[in-house]
């Protein structure tokens, strides 16, 4: 696998890339058809106790801090559900004190009134806590290692719980042991200078999970490093061609694994890359706490800037125009 990763990243021959793209597209259609699952993120809190230099929510950043009440959650969720979204991703900063398990369970209870599928992207927890969340109604957990380069990891995760590399690395395993049905992992492309090693380590992590927890459904994400308030943190440039190669290479190595696409990416690229391996994408996204209904645009401090501002209906129209079948949910609890 190492040789394939290295050779793919270094080969910029247009003929090679075209062949890679065709193989990836064929595998995606074989295992997923022409379906694209849609979801939306909803931020519950931006309080954070971790100092991660590249994140807009980090504990040392002087931003307005918000935490939604149950009533505010209901208002936000009602709005998102009204756009047609049935698969929700609930997010917080990493603060065990401000957003403890009880807060997350309360949010899930509210979300169950609107969404048949609920996922969380929050601070890592223990197996028993994931079991409680599963029993409350959580289907999926998203947790990115950000980078598998331990030295670089320690440089950008200065303090707080996220500074613990090993505890974060073990999160997918604990989530699977807690009964969570779907798990998404990934790396923040460009955060480490050694892109090939980051990808190889991610693939090895995914192989480990597939082998040891075969009953769980997996997906991967490749968000690209973006500047925060004018500051650049990327150690390597992951251009569009490299990004496309990463998507296609991942599909070849993992034909049955879902690949997510964020609104960090420009609409043009998102629309083009759909044919090559993507199975799940966000739509109508807002990355601020209360950003859908509660806070004026000028007052928002997003975790990162959204590049695709299209509404859910516009994304659905685009997908249908490309002969894709938009799927709002493929999972309902009985």
XYZ file of C-alpha atoms in Angstrom:
334
model
C 0.000 0.000 0.000
C 2.887 2.374 0.737
C 4.249 2.128 -2.796
C 0.820 2.847 -4.268
C 0.365 5.926 -2.090
C 3.805 7.289 -2.973
C 3.524 6.573 -6.690
C 0.016 8.029 -6.945
C 0.931 11.276 -5.207
C 4.072 11.749 -7.312
C 2.562 10.895 -10.706
C 1.018 13.942 -12.401
C 0.783 12.437 -15.874
C -2.704 13.429 -17.157
C -3.170 9.970 -18.672
C -2.494 8.309 -15.315
C -4.867 10.653 -13.498
C -7.610 10.088 -16.074
C -7.276 6.306 -15.753
C -7.296 6.577 -11.952
C -10.431 8.726 -12.091
C -12.216 6.288 -14.387
C -11.382 3.327 -12.144
C -12.578 5.230 -9.088
C -15.825 6.281 -10.753
C -16.507 2.716 -11.880
C -15.966 1.302 -8.386
C -18.151 3.963 -6.820
C -21.042 3.256 -9.180
C -20.561 -0.496 -8.642
C -20.905 -0.303 -4.862
C -23.000 2.840 -4.339
C -24.888 3.401 -7.581
C -25.622 7.032 -8.387
C -26.677 7.967 -4.870
C -25.337 10.854 -2.798
C -26.309 11.027 0.867
C -26.946 14.537 2.186
C -26.456 15.841 5.701
C -26.101 19.158 7.497
C -23.929 20.191 10.456
C -25.477 21.924 13.458
C -23.189 23.527 16.031
C -24.405 23.290 19.634
C -21.508 25.056 21.370
C -18.155 26.666 20.629
C -16.753 26.456 24.154
C -13.433 24.620 24.073
C -10.767 23.713 26.617
C -8.181 22.616 24.049
C -5.599 24.892 22.447
C -5.308 23.761 18.833
C -3.528 26.529 16.949
C -5.304 26.056 13.602
C -8.913 25.978 14.893
C -11.238 28.952 15.115
C -12.762 27.638 18.357
C -9.525 27.068 20.312
C -9.445 28.044 23.981
C -7.028 30.976 23.536
C -9.060 32.601 20.769
C -11.021 35.653 21.902
C -14.352 34.965 20.264
C -17.915 35.160 21.496
C -18.787 31.874 23.144
C -22.240 30.364 22.764
C -23.998 27.270 24.028
C -27.502 26.521 22.839
C -30.342 25.963 25.282
C -32.840 23.177 24.605
C -35.267 25.766 23.238
C -32.612 27.188 20.913
C -31.632 23.695 19.775
C -35.253 23.039 18.889
C -35.442 26.219 16.834
C -32.241 25.467 14.941
C -33.193 21.851 14.309
C -36.677 22.760 13.157
C -35.163 25.110 10.584
C -32.662 22.540 9.267
C -35.317 19.823 9.088
C -37.533 22.256 7.203
C -34.941 22.355 4.423
C -35.460 18.629 3.879
C -32.425 17.385 5.823
C -32.964 14.105 7.700
C -29.358 13.282 8.585
C -27.923 15.718 11.148
C -24.376 16.065 12.453
C -24.297 17.745 15.881
C -21.000 19.452 16.768
C -19.404 21.142 19.762
C -16.012 22.422 20.793
C -14.041 20.108 23.063
C -15.178 21.089 26.558
C -16.110 18.252 28.892
C -17.286 20.743 31.522
C -19.527 22.933 29.357
C -20.872 20.189 27.089
C -20.847 17.024 29.237
C -22.572 13.760 28.387
C -25.835 15.014 29.899
C -25.848 18.018 27.535
C -25.190 15.814 24.513
C -27.975 13.422 25.484
C -30.360 16.355 25.857
C -29.436 17.535 22.360
C -30.002 14.057 20.940
C -33.438 13.887 22.564
C -34.384 17.155 20.856
C -32.910 16.002 17.541
C -34.968 12.797 17.608
C -38.061 14.937 17.074
C -36.772 15.991 13.662
C -34.136 13.608 12.318
C -34.147 9.821 11.800
C -30.328 9.740 11.711
C -28.163 11.560 14.280
C -24.366 11.771 14.371
C -21.993 13.590 16.711
C -18.654 15.319 16.226
C -17.660 16.193 19.779
C -14.889 15.523 22.300
C -13.651 11.903 22.560
C -15.240 9.797 25.291
C -15.043 6.424 26.980
C -16.794 3.282 25.739
C -19.502 3.452 28.419
C -20.391 6.997 27.350
C -20.677 5.960 23.714
C -22.957 3.142 24.802
C -25.210 5.666 26.564
C -25.257 7.868 23.485
C -26.102 4.916 21.259
C -28.952 3.934 23.559
C -30.174 7.546 23.508
C -30.329 7.573 19.718
C -26.895 8.339 18.238
C -26.098 6.453 15.041
C -22.732 7.913 14.068
C -19.538 9.406 15.442
C -17.099 11.590 13.512
C -13.583 12.027 14.882
C -10.570 13.208 12.909
C -7.040 12.488 14.050
C -6.134 15.657 12.107
C -2.582 14.359 11.569
C -0.898 11.061 12.395
C 2.501 12.743 12.620
C 3.099 12.731 16.389
C 5.651 15.525 16.291
C 3.434 17.798 14.234
C 0.425 16.798 16.334
C 2.148 17.995 19.509
C 3.182 21.254 17.816
C -0.375 22.278 16.943
C -2.271 20.703 19.859
C -0.685 22.681 22.655
C -2.876 21.850 25.640
C -6.201 20.378 26.689
C -7.658 16.939 26.129
C -7.022 17.030 22.398
C -3.293 17.130 23.098
C -3.537 13.425 24.023
C -2.705 11.741 20.702
C -3.288 8.169 21.861
C -6.655 8.811 23.507
C -7.909 10.434 20.336
C -6.496 7.629 18.189
C -8.448 5.069 20.201
C -11.751 6.929 19.877
C -13.116 5.011 16.858
C -12.386 1.744 18.658
C -14.215 2.855 21.821
C -17.142 4.144 19.764
C -17.451 0.822 17.940
C -17.307 -1.058 21.233
C -20.096 1.221 22.475
C -22.359 0.085 19.646
C -22.104 3.110 17.345
C -23.278 2.092 13.861
C -21.309 4.471 11.629
C -17.855 5.957 12.237
C -16.105 8.614 10.162
C -12.384 9.304 10.456
C -10.014 11.544 8.540
C -7.006 13.829 8.327
C -6.725 17.575 7.854
C -4.846 17.704 4.572
C -1.854 20.011 4.666
C -1.501 20.145 8.437
C 1.522 17.843 8.211
C 4.334 18.298 5.710
C 4.397 14.527 5.070
C 1.142 14.033 3.193
C 1.969 10.495 2.078
C 2.648 9.294 5.621
C -0.541 10.903 6.915
C -2.586 9.117 4.267
C -0.818 5.813 4.823
C -1.429 6.038 8.581
C -5.089 6.867 7.994
C -5.455 3.860 5.702
C -3.787 1.606 8.278
C -6.130 2.945 10.959
C -9.113 2.230 8.725
C -7.864 -1.288 7.920
C -7.510 -1.976 11.651
C -11.072 -0.839 12.309
C -12.518 -2.851 9.425
C -10.709 -5.987 10.555
C -11.570 -5.747 14.239
C -15.048 -4.186 14.029
C -16.520 -5.531 10.780
C -20.119 -4.813 11.795
C -19.535 -1.060 11.748
C -19.974 1.155 8.686
C -17.023 3.442 7.914
C -16.434 6.624 5.975
C -13.466 8.946 5.540
C -13.105 12.690 5.107
C -10.322 14.825 3.661
C -10.913 18.446 4.689
C -8.180 20.731 3.416
C -6.328 23.118 5.698
C -7.754 26.639 5.451
C -6.473 29.900 6.862
C -7.968 31.147 10.140
C -8.448 34.908 10.387
C -5.743 35.463 7.781
C -3.221 33.055 9.320
C -1.823 30.103 7.390
C -1.078 26.823 9.176
C -0.580 24.452 6.241
C 2.793 22.712 5.965
C 2.159 21.495 2.429
C -0.063 22.639 -0.407
C -2.762 20.154 -1.375
C -3.924 21.489 -4.728
C -7.037 20.378 -6.598
C -5.208 17.752 -8.657
C -3.680 16.181 -5.545
C -7.062 16.309 -3.820
C -8.691 14.470 -6.720
C -5.940 11.834 -6.678
C -6.467 11.287 -2.937
C -10.203 10.745 -3.426
C -9.663 8.306 -6.291
C -6.827 6.421 -4.592
C -8.944 6.006 -1.466
C -11.795 4.581 -3.514
C -9.465 2.064 -5.181
C -8.070 0.906 -1.846
C -11.433 0.908 -0.046
C -14.231 0.222 -2.569
C -16.980 -0.077 0.058
C -16.040 2.816 2.339
C -17.992 6.067 2.179
C -16.154 9.265 1.228
C -17.464 12.561 2.584
C -17.165 15.992 0.961
C -17.358 19.201 2.990
C -18.640 22.680 2.121
C -15.050 23.821 2.741
C -14.627 23.082 -0.969
C -15.730 25.393 -3.765
C -18.978 24.513 -5.606
C -17.144 23.977 -8.891
C -14.862 21.335 -7.425
C -17.631 19.707 -5.397
C -19.789 19.328 -8.481
C -16.951 17.903 -10.588
C -15.570 15.452 -8.054
C -18.969 13.863 -7.394
C -18.430 11.543 -10.345
C -15.141 10.240 -8.976
C -15.817 8.676 -5.588
C -17.876 10.883 -3.270
C -20.829 9.235 -1.527
C -21.852 11.828 1.070
C -21.871 15.620 1.138
C -23.074 18.449 3.327
C -25.616 20.952 2.050
C -26.901 24.304 3.242
C -24.196 24.345 5.921
C -23.515 26.920 8.619
C -20.505 26.464 10.907
C -21.450 28.945 13.644
C -23.336 28.188 16.845
C -26.909 29.327 16.293
C -25.968 30.261 12.749
C -29.147 29.059 11.071
C -31.708 31.111 13.009
C -30.285 32.788 16.108
C -27.299 34.980 15.280
C -26.810 37.803 12.801
C -24.239 37.026 10.123
C -21.990 39.845 11.336
C -21.822 38.411 14.856
C -20.799 34.906 13.859
C -17.421 33.348 14.567
C -17.402 30.151 12.481
C -15.068 27.233 13.118
C -14.011 27.529 9.481
C -15.248 29.413 6.434
C -17.794 27.721 4.192
C -16.987 27.921 0.466
C -20.213 26.401 -0.878
C -23.126 28.584 0.239
C -25.814 26.879 -1.837
C -29.088 25.943 -0.183
C -30.214 22.348 0.228
C -32.692 22.771 -2.632
C -29.960 24.131 -4.910
C -27.690 21.175 -4.115
C -30.549 18.744 -4.754
C -31.255 20.451 -8.079
C -27.583 20.177 -9.036
C -27.470 16.476 -8.127
C -30.591 15.649 -10.108
C -29.215 17.609 -13.047
C -26.202 15.288 -12.980
C -28.471 12.203 -12.773
C -27.635 11.505 -9.125
C -30.214 10.352 -6.616
C -30.074 12.560 -3.478
C -30.622 10.422 -0.372
C -31.717 12.214 2.776
C -31.547 9.146 4.997
C -30.909 5.442 4.571
C -31.405 4.561 8.218
C -34.348 4.738 10.613
C -34.508 3.276 14.089
C -37.492 1.079 14.852
